[in-house]
Tab-separated table of C-alpha atoms and ligand atoms in Angstrom:
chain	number	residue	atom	x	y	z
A	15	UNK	CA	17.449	-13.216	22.909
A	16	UNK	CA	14.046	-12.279	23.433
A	17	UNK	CA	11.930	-11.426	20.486
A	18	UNK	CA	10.786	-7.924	20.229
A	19	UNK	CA	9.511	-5.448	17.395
A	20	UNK	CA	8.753	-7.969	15.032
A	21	UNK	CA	6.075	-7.817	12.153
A	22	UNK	CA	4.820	-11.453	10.964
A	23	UNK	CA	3.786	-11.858	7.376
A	24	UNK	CA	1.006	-14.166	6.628
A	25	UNK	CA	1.089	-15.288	3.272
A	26	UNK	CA	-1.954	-17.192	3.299
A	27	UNK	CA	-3.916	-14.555	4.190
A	28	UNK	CA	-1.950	-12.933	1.139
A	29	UNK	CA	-3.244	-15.515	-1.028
A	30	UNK	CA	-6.518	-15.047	0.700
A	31	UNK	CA	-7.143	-11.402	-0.541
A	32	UNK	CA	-5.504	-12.323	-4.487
A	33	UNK	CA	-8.515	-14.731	-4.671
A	34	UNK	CA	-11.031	-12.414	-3.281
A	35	UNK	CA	-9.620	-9.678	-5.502
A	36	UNK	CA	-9.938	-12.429	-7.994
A	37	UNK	CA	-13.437	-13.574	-7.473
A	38	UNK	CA	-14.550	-9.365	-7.440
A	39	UNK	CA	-13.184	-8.975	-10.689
A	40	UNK	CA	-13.121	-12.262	-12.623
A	41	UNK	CA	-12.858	-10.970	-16.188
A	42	UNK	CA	-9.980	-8.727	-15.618
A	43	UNK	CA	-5.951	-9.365	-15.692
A	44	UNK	CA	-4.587	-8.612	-12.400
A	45	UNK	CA	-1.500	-6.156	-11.804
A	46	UNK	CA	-0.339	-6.657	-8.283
A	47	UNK	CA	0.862	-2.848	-6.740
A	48	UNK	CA	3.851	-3.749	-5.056
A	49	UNK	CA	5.238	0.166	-4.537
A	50	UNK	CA	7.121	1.313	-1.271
A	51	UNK	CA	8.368	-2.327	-0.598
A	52	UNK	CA	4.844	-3.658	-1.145
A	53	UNK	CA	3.764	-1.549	1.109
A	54	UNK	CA	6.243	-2.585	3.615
A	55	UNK	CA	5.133	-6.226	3.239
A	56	UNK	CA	8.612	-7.110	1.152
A	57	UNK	CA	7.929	-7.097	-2.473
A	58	UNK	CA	10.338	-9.727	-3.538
A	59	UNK	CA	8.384	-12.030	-0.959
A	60	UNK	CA	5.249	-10.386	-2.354
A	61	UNK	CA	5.913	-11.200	-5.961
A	62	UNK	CA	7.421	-15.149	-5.522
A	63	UNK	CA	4.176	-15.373	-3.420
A	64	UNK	CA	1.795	-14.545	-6.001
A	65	UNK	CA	2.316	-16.774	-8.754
A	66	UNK	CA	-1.102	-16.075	-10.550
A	67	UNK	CA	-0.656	-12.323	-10.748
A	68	UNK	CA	-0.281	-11.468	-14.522
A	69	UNK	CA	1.720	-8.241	-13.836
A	70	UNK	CA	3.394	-6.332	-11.028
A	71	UNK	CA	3.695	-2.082	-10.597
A	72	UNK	CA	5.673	-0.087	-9.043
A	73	UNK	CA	6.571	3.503	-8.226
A	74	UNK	CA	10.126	3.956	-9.345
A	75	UNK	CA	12.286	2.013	-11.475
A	76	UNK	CA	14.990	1.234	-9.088
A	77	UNK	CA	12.104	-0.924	-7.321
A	78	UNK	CA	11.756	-2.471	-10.583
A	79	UNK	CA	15.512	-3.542	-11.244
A	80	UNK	CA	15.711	-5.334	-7.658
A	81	UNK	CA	12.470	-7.237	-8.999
A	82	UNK	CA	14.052	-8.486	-11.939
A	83	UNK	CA	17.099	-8.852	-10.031
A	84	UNK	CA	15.345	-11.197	-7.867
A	85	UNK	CA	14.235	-13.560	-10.861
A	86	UNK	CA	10.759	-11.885	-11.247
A	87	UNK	CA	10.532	-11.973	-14.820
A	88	UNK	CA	6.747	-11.230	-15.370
A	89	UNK	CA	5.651	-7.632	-16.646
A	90	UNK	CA	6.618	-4.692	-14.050
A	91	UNK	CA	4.905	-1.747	-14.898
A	92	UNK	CA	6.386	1.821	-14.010
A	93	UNK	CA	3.070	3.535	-12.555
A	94	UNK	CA	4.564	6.975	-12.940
A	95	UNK	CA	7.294	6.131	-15.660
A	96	UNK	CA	10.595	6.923	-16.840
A	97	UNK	CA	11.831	10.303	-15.135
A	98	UNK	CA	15.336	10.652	-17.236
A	99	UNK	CA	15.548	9.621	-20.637
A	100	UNK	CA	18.799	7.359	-19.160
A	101	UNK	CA	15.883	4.987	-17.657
A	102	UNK	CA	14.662	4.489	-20.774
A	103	UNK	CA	17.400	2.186	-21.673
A	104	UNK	CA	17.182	0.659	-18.452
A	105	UNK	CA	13.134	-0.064	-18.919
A	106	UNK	CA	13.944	-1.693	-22.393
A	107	UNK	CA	16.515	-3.130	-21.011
A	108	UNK	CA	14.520	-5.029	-18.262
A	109	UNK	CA	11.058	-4.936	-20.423
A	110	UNK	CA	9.251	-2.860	-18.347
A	111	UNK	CA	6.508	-1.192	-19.078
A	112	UNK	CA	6.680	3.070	-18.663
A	113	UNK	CA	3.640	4.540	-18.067
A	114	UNK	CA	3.597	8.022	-20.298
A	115	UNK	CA	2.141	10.782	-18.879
A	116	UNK	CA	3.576	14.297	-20.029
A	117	UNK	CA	5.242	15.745	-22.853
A	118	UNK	CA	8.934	15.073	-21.695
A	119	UNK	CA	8.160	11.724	-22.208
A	120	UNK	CA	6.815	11.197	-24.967
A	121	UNK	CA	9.708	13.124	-26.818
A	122	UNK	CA	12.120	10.839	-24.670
A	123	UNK	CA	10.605	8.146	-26.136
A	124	UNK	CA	10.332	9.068	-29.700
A	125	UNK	CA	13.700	10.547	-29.552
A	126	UNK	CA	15.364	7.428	-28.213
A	127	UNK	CA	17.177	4.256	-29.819
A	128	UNK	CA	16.146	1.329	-27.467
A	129	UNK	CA	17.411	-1.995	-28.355
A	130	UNK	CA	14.184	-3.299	-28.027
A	131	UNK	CA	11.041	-1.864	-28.426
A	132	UNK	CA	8.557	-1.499	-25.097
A	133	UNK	CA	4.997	-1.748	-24.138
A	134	UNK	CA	3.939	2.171	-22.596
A	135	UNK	CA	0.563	3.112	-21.144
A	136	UNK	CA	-0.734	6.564	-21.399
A	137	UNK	CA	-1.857	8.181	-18.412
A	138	UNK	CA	-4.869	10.208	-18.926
A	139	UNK	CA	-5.755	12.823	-16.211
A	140	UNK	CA	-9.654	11.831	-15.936
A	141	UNK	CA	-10.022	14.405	-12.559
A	142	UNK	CA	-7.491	13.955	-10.225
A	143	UNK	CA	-5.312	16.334	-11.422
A	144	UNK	CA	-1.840	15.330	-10.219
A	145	UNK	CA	-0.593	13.502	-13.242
A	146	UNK	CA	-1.475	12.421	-16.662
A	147	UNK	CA	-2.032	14.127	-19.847
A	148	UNK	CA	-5.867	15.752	-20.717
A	149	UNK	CA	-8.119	13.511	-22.488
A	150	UNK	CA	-8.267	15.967	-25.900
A	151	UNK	CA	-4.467	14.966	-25.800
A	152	UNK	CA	-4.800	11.290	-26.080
A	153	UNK	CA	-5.277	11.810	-30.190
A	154	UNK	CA	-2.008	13.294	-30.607
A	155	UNK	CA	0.015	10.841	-28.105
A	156	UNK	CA	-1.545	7.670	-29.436
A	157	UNK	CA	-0.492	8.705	-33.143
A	158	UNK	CA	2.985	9.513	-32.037
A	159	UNK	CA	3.814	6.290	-29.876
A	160	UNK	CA	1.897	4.017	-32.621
A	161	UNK	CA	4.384	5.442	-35.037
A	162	UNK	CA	7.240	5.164	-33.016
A	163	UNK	CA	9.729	1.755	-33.251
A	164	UNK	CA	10.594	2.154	-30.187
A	165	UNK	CA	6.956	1.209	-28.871
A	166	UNK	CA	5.252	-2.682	-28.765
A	167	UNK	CA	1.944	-2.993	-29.715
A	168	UNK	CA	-0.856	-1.270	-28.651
A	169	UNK	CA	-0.437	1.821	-26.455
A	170	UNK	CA	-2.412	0.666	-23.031
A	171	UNK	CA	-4.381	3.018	-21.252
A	172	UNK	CA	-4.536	4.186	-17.549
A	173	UNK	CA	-6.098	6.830	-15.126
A	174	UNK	CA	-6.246	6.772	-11.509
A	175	UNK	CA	-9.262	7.446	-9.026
A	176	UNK	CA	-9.558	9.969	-6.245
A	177	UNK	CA	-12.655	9.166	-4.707
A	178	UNK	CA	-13.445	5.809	-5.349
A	179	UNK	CA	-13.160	5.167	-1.971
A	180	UNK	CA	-16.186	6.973	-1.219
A	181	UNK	CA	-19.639	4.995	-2.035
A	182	UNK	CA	-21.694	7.852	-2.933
A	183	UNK	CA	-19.171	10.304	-4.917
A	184	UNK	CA	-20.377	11.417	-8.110
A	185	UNK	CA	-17.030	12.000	-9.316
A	186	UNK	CA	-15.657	8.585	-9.721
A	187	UNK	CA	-19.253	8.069	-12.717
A	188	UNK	CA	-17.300	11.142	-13.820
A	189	UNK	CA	-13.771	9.461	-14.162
A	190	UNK	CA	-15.251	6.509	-15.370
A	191	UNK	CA	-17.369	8.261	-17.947
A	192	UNK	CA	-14.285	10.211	-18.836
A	193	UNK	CA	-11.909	7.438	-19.278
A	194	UNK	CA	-14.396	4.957	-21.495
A	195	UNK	CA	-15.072	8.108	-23.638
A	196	UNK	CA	-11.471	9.012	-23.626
A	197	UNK	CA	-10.016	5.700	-24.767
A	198	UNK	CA	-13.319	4.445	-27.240
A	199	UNK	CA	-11.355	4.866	-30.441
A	200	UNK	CA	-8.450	2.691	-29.676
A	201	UNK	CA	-7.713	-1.132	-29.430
A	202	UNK	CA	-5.160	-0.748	-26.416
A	203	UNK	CA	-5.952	-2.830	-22.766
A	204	UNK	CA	-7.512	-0.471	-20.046
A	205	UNK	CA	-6.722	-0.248	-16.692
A	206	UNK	CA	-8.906	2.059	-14.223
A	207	UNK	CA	-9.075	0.708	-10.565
A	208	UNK	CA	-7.169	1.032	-7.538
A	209	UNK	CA	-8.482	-1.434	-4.562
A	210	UNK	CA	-11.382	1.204	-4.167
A	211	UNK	CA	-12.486	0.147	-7.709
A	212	UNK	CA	-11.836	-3.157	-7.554
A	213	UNK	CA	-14.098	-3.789	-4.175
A	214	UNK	CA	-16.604	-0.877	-4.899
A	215	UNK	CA	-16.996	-0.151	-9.085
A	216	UNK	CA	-17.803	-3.361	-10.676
A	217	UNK	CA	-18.031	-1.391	-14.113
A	218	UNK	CA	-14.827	0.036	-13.693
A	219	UNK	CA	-12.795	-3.288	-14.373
A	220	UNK	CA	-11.618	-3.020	-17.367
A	221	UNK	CA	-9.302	-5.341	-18.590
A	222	UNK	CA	-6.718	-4.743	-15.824
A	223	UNK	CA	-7.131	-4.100	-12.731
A	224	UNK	CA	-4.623	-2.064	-10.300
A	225	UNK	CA	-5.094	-3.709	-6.535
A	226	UNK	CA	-2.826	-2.637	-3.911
A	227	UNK	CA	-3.677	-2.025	-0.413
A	228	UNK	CA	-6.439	-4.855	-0.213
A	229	UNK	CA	-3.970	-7.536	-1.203
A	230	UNK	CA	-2.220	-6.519	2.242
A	231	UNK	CA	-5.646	-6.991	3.853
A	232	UNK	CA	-6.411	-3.273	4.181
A	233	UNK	CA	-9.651	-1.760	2.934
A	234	UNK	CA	-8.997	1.268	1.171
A	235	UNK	CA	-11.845	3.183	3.236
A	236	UNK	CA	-10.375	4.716	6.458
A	237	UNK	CA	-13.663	4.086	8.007
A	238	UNK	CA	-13.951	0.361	7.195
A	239	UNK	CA	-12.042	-2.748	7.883
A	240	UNK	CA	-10.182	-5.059	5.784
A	241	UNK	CA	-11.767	-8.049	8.021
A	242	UNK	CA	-15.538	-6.629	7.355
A	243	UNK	CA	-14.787	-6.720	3.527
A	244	UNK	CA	-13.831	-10.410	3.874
A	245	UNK	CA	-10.087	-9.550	3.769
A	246	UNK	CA	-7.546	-10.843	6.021
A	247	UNK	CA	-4.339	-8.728	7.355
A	248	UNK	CA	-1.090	-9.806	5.713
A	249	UNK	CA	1.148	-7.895	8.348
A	250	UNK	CA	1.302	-8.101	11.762
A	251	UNK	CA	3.285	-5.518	14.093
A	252	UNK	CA	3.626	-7.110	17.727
A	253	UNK	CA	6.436	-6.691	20.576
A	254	UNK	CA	6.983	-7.394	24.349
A	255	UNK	CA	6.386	-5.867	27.227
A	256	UNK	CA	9.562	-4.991	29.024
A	257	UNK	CA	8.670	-3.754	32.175
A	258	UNK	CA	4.936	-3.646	33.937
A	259	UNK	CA	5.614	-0.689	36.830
A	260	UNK	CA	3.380	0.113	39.689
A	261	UNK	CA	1.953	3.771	38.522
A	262	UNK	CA	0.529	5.932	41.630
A	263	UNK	CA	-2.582	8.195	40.626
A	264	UNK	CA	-1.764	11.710	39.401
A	265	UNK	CA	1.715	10.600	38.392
A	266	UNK	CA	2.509	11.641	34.936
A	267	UNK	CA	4.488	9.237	32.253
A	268	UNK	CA	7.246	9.630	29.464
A	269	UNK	CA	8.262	12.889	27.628
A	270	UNK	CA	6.510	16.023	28.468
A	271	UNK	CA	4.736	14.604	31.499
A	272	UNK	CA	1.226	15.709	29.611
A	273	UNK	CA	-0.684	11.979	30.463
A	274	UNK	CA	-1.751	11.974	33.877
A	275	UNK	CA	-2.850	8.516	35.650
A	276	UNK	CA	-6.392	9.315	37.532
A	277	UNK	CA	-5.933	6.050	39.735
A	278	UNK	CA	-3.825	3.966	40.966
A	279	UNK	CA	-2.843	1.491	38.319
A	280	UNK	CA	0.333	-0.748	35.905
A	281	UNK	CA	2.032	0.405	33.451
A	282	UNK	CA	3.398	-1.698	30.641
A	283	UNK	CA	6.459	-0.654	28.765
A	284	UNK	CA	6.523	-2.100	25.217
A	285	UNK	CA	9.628	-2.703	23.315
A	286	UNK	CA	8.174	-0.306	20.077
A	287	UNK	CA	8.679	3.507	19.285
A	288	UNK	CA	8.594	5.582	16.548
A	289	UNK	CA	12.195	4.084	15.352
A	290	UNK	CA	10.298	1.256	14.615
A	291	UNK	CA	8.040	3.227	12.614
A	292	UNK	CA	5.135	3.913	15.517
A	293	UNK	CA	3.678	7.143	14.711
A	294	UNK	CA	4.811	9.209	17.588
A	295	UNK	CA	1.693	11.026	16.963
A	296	UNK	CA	-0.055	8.438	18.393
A	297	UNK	CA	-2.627	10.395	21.351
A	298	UNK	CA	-3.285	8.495	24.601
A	299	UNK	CA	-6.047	6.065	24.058
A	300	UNK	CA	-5.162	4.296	20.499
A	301	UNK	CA	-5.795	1.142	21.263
A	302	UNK	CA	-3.012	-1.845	22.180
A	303	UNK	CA	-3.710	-5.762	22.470
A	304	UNK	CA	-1.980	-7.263	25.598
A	305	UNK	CA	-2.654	-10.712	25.639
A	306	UNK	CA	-5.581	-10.601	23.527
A	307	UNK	CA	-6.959	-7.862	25.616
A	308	UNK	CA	-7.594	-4.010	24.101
A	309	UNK	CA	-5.534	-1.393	26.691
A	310	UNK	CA	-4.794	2.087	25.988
A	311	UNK	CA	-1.621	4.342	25.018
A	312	UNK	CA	-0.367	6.229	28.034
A	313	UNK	CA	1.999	9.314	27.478
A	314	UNK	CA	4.332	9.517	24.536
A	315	UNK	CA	5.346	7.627	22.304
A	316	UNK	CA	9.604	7.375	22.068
A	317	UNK	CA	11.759	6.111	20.043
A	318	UNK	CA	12.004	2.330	21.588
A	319	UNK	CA	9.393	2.343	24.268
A	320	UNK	CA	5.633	2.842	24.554
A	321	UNK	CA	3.275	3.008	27.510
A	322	UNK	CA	0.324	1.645	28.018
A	323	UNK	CA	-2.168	1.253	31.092
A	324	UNK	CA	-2.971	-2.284	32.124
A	325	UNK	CA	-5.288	-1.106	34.430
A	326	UNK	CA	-5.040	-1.766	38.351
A	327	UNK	CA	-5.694	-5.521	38.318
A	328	UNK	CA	-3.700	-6.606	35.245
A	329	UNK	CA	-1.740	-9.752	35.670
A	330	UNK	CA	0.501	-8.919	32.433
A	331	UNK	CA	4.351	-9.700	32.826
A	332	UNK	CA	7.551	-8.973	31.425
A	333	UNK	CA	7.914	-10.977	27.917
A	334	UNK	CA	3.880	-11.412	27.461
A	335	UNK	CA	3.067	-10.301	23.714
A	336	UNK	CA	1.810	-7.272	22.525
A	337	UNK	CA	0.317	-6.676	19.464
A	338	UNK	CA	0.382	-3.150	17.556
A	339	UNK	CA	-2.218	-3.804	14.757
A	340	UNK	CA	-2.644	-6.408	12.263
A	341	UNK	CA	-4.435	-9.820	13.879
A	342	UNK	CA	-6.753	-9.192	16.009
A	343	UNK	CA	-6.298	-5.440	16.337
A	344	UNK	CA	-7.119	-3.406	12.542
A	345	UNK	CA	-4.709	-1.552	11.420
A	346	UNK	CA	-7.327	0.755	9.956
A	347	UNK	CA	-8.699	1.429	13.531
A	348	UNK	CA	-5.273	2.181	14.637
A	349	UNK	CA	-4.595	4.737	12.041
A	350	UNK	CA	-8.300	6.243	12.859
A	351	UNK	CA	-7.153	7.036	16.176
A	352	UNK	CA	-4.202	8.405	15.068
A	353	UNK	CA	-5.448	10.530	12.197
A	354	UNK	CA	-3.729	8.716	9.716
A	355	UNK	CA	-4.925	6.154	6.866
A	356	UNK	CA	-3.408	2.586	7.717
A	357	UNK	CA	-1.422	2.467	4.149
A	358	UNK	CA	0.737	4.909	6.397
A	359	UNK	CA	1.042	2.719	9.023
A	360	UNK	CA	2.492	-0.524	7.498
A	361	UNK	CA	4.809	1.146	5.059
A	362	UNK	CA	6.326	2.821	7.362
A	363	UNK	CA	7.852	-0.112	9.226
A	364	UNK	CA	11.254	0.687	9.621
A	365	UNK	CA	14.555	-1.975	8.827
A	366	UNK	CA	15.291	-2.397	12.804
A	367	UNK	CA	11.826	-4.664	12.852
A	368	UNK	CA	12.242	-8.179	12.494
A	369	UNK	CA	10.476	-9.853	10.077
A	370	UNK	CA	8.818	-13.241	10.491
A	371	UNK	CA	7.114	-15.458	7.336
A	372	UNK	CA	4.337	-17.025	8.379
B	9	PLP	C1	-0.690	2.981	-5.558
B	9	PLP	C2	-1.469	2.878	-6.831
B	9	PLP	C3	-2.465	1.903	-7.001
B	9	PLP	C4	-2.919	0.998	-5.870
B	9	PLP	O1	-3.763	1.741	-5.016
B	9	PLP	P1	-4.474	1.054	-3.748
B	9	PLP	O2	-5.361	2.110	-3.207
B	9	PLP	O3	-3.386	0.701	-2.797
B	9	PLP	O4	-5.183	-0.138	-4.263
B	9	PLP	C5	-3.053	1.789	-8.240
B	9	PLP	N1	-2.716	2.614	-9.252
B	9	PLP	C6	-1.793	3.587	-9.120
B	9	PLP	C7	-1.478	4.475	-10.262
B	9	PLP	C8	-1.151	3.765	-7.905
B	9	PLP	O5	-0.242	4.742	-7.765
């Protein structure tokens, strides 16, 4: 068979970005964000892969239980925690750790009878305003959950940036200055930075920090690089080209005929669409590598095929390999193009792919 939509996962360059998220912040404990699949990277591979990370998060709990289910038995933190007061169980259960952030919660907890008690972080809303509870609440929670048998040790704290992503935003010396005053009185472990705060806010550390998209080799600023940040891509999204076609000037290509050739030139048809998890709104002109070489999107993008223009004096074949982003090719300038952030991009990768470790 000939190898198409496939998405190669370099786990040295995984190990890569660890250390370098390491060496940024060498006096903090690491949690690894393996959400969404890690990302789409596989977050069973992921989490066997980095040994040295102290803790893993993720978004929902049934990511958690196919963690442990996998033999990952270090800490898994539940960034937005328990939803049902059912999961509870399940969380003491497999010792994870909820994060707390509304009212429901807390009384879920309190009200509970877990057979063993579990570590919970509070979630303090420092100025993002989606979740957590307000700082002049933090009194009141910490007294409840330090009473409360149903709770190990200290209560940990959290809060999550919205701007850190963005060098020159006042706001994020807001958060910050929010969260330290916000958390002074207690003994529990902190935990303040995203990627954006690990790379970018060297006083916002704390003792843990929360990396996700940079482990995959992403920068978390849409108009930087992983690469210039001395990161290196984890995934890789390539295919084949299944056809190169002569293409007459002022022939149109693909669904709604809207992309017009202005010369004479070859078209390559790639085996990749949107039901590979392409955007389909990616315009004409986001870039492709065909052997190493930067062409252009031509037409629309369907749901297994993808044009591009070779250009009149290509010598591409059938079977020559195509790269989508990753190596070589930034997934961050992909997503620029397409108006997108490149988080988007790689978690969307859809099960048809095939994946290759490398
Ligand atoms: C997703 C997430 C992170 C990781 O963010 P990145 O920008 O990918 O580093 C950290 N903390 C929380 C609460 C998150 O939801």
């Amino acid at each position: 068979m000939m190898l198409t939509a496939r998405i190669q996962i370099n786990l040295k360059a995984l190990q890569h970005n660890f250390e370098k998220i390491k060496k940024c912040s060498p006096k903090s404990k690491i949690i690894a964000v393996i959400k969404g699949n890690a990302y789409g990277h596989d977050a069973v591979l992921v989490a066997k892969t980095l040994q040295q990370a102290d803790a893993f998060a993720v978004a929902r709990i049934e990511e958690a239980v196919v963690l442990r289910q996998a033999g990952i038995e270090r800490p898994i933190v539940l960034l937005e925690g328990c939803f049902c007061a059912k999961d509870l169980l399940i969380a003491a259960h497999y010792q994870f750790q909820p994060v707390i952030h509304h009212a429901g919660q807390l009384a879920d907890i309190l009200s509970a009878s877990l057979p063993t008690p579990v570590k919970v972080w509070l979630k303090i809303d420092t100025g993002m305003h989606r979740i957590g509870i307000m700082p002049e609440q933090v009194a009141h929670y910490v007294t409840q959950l330090s009473n409360s048998a149903n709770v190990s040790g200290h209560v940990g704290f959290v809060s999550h940036f919205y701007r850190a992503d963005e060098l020159s935003a006042s706001t994020t010396h807001e958060q910050l200055a929010c969260f330290i005053q916000a958390t002074a009185p207690y003994p529990g472990e902190k935990s303040l930075s995203n990627s954006a705060g690990v790379l970018y806010w060297s006083d916002a550390h704390f003792d843990w920090v929360r990396p996700g998209i940079a482990l995959y080799g992403i920068s978390p600023r849409a108009d930087s690089t992983g690469i210039a940040e001395g990161l290196q891509p984890v995934m890789t999204l390539k295919s084949t080209l299944i056809s190169v076609r002569e293409h007459k000037a002022g022939e149109s290509i693909g669904y709604g005929g809207h992309w017009i050739a202005d010369q004479d030139t070859r078209i390559g048809v790639i085996a990749m669409g949107y039901g590979d998890g392409y955007p389909r709104m990616a315009p004409a002109g986001t870039p492709v590598l065909v052997n190493g070489r930067k062409v252009a999107l031509a037409g629309r993008v369907s749901m297994d095929m993808m044009t591009v223009d070779l250009g009149p004096e290509s010598q591409d074949q059938i079977g020559d390999e195509v790269t989508l982003w990753g190596n070589g090719l930034p997934a961050e300038e992909v997503a620029r193009h397409i108006g997108t952030i490149a988080y988007e991009l790689v978690i969307k990768i859809t099960s048809r792919v095939q994946r290759q470790i490398i």
